[in-house]
Coordinates of C-alpha atoms and ligand atoms in Angstrom, one line a residue:
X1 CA 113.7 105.6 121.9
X2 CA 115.3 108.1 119.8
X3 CA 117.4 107.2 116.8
X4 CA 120.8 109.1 117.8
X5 CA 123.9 107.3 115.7
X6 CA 125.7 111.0 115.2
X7 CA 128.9 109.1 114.3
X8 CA 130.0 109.5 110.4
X9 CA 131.1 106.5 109.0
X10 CA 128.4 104.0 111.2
X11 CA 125.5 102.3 108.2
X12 CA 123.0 105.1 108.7
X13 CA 124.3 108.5 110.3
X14 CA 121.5 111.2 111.4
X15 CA 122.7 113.1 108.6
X16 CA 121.2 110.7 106.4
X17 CA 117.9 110.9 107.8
X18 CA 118.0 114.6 107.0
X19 CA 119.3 114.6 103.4
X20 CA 119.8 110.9 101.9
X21 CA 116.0 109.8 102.8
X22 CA 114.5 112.7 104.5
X23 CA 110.7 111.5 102.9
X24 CA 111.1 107.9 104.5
X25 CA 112.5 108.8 107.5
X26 CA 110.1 109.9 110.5
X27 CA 109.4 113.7 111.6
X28 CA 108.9 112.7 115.3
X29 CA 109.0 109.5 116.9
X30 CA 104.8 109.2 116.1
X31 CA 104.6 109.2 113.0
X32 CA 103.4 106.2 110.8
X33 CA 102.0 106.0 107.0
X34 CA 98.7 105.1 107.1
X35 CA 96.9 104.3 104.1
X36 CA 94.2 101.8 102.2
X37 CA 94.4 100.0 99.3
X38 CA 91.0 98.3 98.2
X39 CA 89.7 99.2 101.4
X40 CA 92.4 97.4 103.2
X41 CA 94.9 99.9 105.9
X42 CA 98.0 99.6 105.7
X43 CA 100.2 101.2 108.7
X44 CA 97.1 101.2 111.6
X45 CA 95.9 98.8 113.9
X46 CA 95.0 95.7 111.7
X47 CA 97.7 93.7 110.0
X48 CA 96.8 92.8 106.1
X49 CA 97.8 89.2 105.3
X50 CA 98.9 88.5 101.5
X51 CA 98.4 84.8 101.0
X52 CA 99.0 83.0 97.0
X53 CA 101.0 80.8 95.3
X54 CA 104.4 81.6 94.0
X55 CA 102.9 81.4 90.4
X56 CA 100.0 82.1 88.6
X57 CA 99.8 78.7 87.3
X58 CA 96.5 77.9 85.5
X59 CA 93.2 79.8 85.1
X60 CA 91.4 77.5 86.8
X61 CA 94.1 77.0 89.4
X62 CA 94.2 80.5 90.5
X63 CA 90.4 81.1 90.6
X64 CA 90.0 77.8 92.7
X65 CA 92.7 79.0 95.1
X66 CA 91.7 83.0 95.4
X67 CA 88.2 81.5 96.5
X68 CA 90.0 79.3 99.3
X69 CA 92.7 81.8 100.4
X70 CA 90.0 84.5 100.6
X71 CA 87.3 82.3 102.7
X72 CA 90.4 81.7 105.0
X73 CA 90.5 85.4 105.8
X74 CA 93.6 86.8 103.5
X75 CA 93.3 90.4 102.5
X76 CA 94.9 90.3 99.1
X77 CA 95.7 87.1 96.7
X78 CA 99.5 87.1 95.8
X79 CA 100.6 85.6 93.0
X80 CA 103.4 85.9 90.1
X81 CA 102.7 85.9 86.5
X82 CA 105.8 87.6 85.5
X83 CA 108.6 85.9 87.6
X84 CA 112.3 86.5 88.0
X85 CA 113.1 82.5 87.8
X86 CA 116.9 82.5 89.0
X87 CA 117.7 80.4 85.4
X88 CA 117.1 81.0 82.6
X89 CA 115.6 77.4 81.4
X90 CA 111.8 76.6 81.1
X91 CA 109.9 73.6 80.5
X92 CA 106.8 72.4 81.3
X93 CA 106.7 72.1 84.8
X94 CA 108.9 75.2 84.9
X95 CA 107.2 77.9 83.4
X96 CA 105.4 81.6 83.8
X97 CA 102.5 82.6 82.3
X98 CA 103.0 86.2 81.7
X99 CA 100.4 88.4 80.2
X100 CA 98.3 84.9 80.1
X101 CA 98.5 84.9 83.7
X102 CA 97.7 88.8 84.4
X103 CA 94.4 88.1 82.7
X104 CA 93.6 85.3 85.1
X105 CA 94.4 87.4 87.9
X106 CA 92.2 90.3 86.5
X107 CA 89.1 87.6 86.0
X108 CA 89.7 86.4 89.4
X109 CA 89.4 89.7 91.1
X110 CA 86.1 90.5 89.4
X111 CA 84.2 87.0 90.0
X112 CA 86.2 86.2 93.3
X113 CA 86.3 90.0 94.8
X114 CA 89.7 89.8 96.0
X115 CA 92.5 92.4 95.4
X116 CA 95.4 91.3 94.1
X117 CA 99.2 91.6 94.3
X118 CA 101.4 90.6 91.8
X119 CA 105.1 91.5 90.5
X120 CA 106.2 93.5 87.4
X121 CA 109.4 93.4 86.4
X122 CA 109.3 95.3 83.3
X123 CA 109.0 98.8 82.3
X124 CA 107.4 97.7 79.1
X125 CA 104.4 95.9 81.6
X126 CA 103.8 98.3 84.2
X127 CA 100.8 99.8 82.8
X128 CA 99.5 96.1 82.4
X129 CA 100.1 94.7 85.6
X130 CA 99.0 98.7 87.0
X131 CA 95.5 97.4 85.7
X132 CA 95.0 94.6 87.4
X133 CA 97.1 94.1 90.4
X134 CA 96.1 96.8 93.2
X135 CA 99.7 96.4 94.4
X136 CA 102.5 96.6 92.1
X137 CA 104.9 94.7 94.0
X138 CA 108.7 95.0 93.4
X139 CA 111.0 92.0 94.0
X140 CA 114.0 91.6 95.3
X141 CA 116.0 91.7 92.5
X142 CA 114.7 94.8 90.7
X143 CA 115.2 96.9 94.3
X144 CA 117.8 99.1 92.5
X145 CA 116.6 99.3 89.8
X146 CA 116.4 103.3 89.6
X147 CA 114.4 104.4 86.5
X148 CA 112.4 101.3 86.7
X149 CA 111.0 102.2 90.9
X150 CA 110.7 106.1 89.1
X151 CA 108.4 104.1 86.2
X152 CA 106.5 102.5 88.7
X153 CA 106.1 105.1 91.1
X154 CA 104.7 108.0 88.1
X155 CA 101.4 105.4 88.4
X156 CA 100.6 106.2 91.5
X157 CA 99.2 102.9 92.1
X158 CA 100.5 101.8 95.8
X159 CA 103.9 100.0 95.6
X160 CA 105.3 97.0 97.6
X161 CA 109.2 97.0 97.7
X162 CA 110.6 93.7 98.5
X163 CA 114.6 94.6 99.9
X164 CA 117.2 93.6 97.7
X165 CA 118.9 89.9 99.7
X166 CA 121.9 91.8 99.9
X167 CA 120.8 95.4 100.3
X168 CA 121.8 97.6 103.8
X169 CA 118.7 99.2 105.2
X170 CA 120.7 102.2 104.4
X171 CA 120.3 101.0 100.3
X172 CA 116.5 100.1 100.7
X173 CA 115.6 103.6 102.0
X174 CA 117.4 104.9 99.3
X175 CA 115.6 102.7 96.6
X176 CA 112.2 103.9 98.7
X177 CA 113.0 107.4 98.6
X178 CA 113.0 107.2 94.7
X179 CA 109.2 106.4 94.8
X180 CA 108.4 108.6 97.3
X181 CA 110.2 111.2 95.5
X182 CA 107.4 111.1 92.8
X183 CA 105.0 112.4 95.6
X184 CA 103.7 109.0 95.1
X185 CA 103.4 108.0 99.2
X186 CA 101.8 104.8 99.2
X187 CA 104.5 102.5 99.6
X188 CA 105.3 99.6 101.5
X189 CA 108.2 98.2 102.4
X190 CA 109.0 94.3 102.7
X191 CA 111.7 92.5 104.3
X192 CA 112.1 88.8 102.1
X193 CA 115.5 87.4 103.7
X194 CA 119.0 88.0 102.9
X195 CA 122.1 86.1 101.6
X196 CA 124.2 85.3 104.5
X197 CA 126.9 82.2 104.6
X198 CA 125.0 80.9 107.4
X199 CA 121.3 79.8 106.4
X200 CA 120.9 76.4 108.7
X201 CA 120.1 74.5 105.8
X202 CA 121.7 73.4 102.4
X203 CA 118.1 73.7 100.9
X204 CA 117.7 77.7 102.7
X205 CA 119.0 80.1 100.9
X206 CA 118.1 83.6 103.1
X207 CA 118.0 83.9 106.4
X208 CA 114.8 86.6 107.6
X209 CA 116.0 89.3 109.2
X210 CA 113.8 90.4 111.8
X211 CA 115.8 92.6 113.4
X212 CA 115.1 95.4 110.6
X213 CA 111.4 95.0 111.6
X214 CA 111.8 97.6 114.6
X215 CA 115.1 98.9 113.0
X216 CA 112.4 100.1 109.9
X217 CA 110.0 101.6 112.7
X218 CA 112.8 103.6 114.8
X219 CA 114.0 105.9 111.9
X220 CA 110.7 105.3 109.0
X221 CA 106.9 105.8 108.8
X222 CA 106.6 103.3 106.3
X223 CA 104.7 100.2 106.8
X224 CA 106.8 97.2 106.7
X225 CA 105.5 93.8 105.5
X226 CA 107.4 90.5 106.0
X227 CA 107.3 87.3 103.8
X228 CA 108.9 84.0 105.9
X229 CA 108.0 82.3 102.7
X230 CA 110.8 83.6 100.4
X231 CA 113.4 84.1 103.5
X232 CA 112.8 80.5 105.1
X233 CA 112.6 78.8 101.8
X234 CA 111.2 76.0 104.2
X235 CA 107.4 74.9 104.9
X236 CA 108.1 73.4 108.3
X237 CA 109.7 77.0 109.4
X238 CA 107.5 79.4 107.7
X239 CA 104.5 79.4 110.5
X240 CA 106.9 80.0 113.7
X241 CA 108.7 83.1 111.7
X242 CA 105.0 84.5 110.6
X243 CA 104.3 84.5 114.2
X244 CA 107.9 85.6 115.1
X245 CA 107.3 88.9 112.7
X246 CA 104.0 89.8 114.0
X247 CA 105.5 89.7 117.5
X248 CA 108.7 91.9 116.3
X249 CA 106.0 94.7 115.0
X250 CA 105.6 93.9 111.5
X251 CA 102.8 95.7 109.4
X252 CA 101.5 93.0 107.1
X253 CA 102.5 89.5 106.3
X254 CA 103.0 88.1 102.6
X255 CA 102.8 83.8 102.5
X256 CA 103.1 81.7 99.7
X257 CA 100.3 79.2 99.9
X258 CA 99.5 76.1 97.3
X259 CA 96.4 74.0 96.9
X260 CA 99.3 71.1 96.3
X261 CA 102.6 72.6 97.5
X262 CA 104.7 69.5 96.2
X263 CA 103.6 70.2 92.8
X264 CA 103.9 73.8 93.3
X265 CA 105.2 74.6 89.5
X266 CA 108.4 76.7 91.3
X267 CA 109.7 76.7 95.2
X268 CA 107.9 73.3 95.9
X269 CA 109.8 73.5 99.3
X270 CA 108.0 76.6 100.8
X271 CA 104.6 76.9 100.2
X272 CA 102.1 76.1 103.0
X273 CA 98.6 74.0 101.9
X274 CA 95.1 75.6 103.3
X275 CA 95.2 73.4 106.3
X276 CA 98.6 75.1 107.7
X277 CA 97.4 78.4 106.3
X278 CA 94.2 78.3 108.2
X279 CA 95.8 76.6 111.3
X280 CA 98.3 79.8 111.1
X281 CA 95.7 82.3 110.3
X282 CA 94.3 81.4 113.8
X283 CA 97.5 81.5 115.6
X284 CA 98.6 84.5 113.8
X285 CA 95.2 86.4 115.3
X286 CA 95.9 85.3 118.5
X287 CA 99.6 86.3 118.4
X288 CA 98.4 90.1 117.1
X289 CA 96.1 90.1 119.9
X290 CA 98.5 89.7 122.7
X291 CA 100.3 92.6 121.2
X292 CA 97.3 95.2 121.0
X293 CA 97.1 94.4 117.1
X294 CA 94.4 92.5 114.7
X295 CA 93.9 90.4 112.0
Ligands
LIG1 C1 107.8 86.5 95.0 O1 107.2 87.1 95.9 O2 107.2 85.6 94.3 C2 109.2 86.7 94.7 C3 109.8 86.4 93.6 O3 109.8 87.3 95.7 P1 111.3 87.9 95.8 O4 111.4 89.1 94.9 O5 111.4 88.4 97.3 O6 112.3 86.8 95.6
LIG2 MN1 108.4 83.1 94.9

């Protein structure tokens, strides 16, 4: 179906389409981005499944995980190094291991052969994190961050912009028109969960929005990734909302997953061990199946 909200004043009016966003929006209702990144295609047929823990915790850690996570079946090895921890307060169970970490990451894709994803939040790191990570992925709370997305985008490397947990969809095309305004097209988009009164949960803080999964494919071309991880905040509900995305459409799938999730050094309450990951790994295939997809 058409996109055809003519009405001023409604979130996103076809005027918009035409002169607010007019590189993320679609020319005709068949067109879809389709690119690779480490040989891995983003936008087609198969669905690219991002799998880490929340934190780049240890050298050893990380290299021992990569290897499980990768003979699982994930595409890409997620993982933060740099990390936008909500206080300010470390200690030692509460920590990030910054340029430390990137290295780790950049000695685990050579000896484990898996790309990587990681976050940079920092204009003074891009061209660090740019080195290593084949993804420089956004988060949430840098999503309007203007002359930091133009910084990122001038690398060309492909970008993964997580939507800000208040941001309008209206808002996040904006922010991805900003890269793409930089002719640099490789860009995925990623819904994370937003702040609404109502989460179900004292411990949830987002509630996943699914519903911008096909809103995203009606007016964009732009691959659109979802993480259940961050926007259930809860292990128990993060496998039924993985499947739940692939079956509204979704493009890719980001999961936090922890060789010990308890003693996961942040978020201990989301992260799924290798047994759930491999269990949903399997489900998720057969749920892409049924819908003409593939993992
Ligand atoms: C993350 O992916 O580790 C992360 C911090 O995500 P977000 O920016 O969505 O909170
Ligand atoms: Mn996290």
């Amino acid at each position: 179906m058409q996109f055809d909200n003519k009405s001023p004043g409604k979130d996103i009016s076809e005027d918009d389409l035409k002169s607010k966003f007019p590189l993320a929006s679609k020319k005709d209702p068949s067109h879809k981005t389709k690119f690779s990144v480490a040989g891995v295609e983003f936008g087609g047929k198969n669905i690219p499944v991002m799998a880490g823990p929340n934190m780049v915790e240890s050298r050893d850690f990380i290299l021992k995980t990569a290897e499980k996570i990768k003979s699982i079946g994930a595409h890409f090895l997620r993982g933060g190094a740099f990390k936008p921890l909500t206080f300010p307060y470390r200690s030692e169970k509460y920590y990030e291991t910054r340029e430390e970490g990137i290295g780790w990451l950049k000695e685990v894709k050579k000896e484990v052969g898996i790309p990587i994803i990681t976050e940079v939040m920092e204009e003074r790191f891009i061209d660090l994190v740019a080195d290593t990570s084949d993804i420089l992925q956004i988060g949430t709370r840098n999503m309007q961050n203007f002359p930091f997305l133009t910084a990122c985008a001038k690398t060309m490397k492909p970008i993964m912009l997580k939507r800000h947990y208040g941001a309008s969809l209206r808002d996040w095309l904006g922010a991805a028109e900003y890269i793409l305004v930089e002719g640099n097209n490789k860009l995925i988009l990623c819904e994370r969960g937003v702040s609404v009164p109502h989460t179900h949960r004292s411990t949830s803080r987002f509630l996943i929005d699914l519903q911008v999964v096909p809103a995203l494919q009606e007016i964009s071309h732009l691959p659109i990734v979802v993480d259940p991880s961050h926007a259930t905040f809860w292990r128990p509900w993060v496998s039924p909302m993985t499947l739940a995305s692939i079956a509204a459409g979704a493009d890719g799938i980001m999961l936090e997953v922890h060789p010990d999730p308890k003693n996961s050094a942040v978020d201990p309450l989301q992260p799924l061990d290798f047994q759930n990951f491999e269990e949903l790994m399997s489900n998720m295939k057969k749920t892409a199946n049924s819908i003409d997809r593939a993992i």
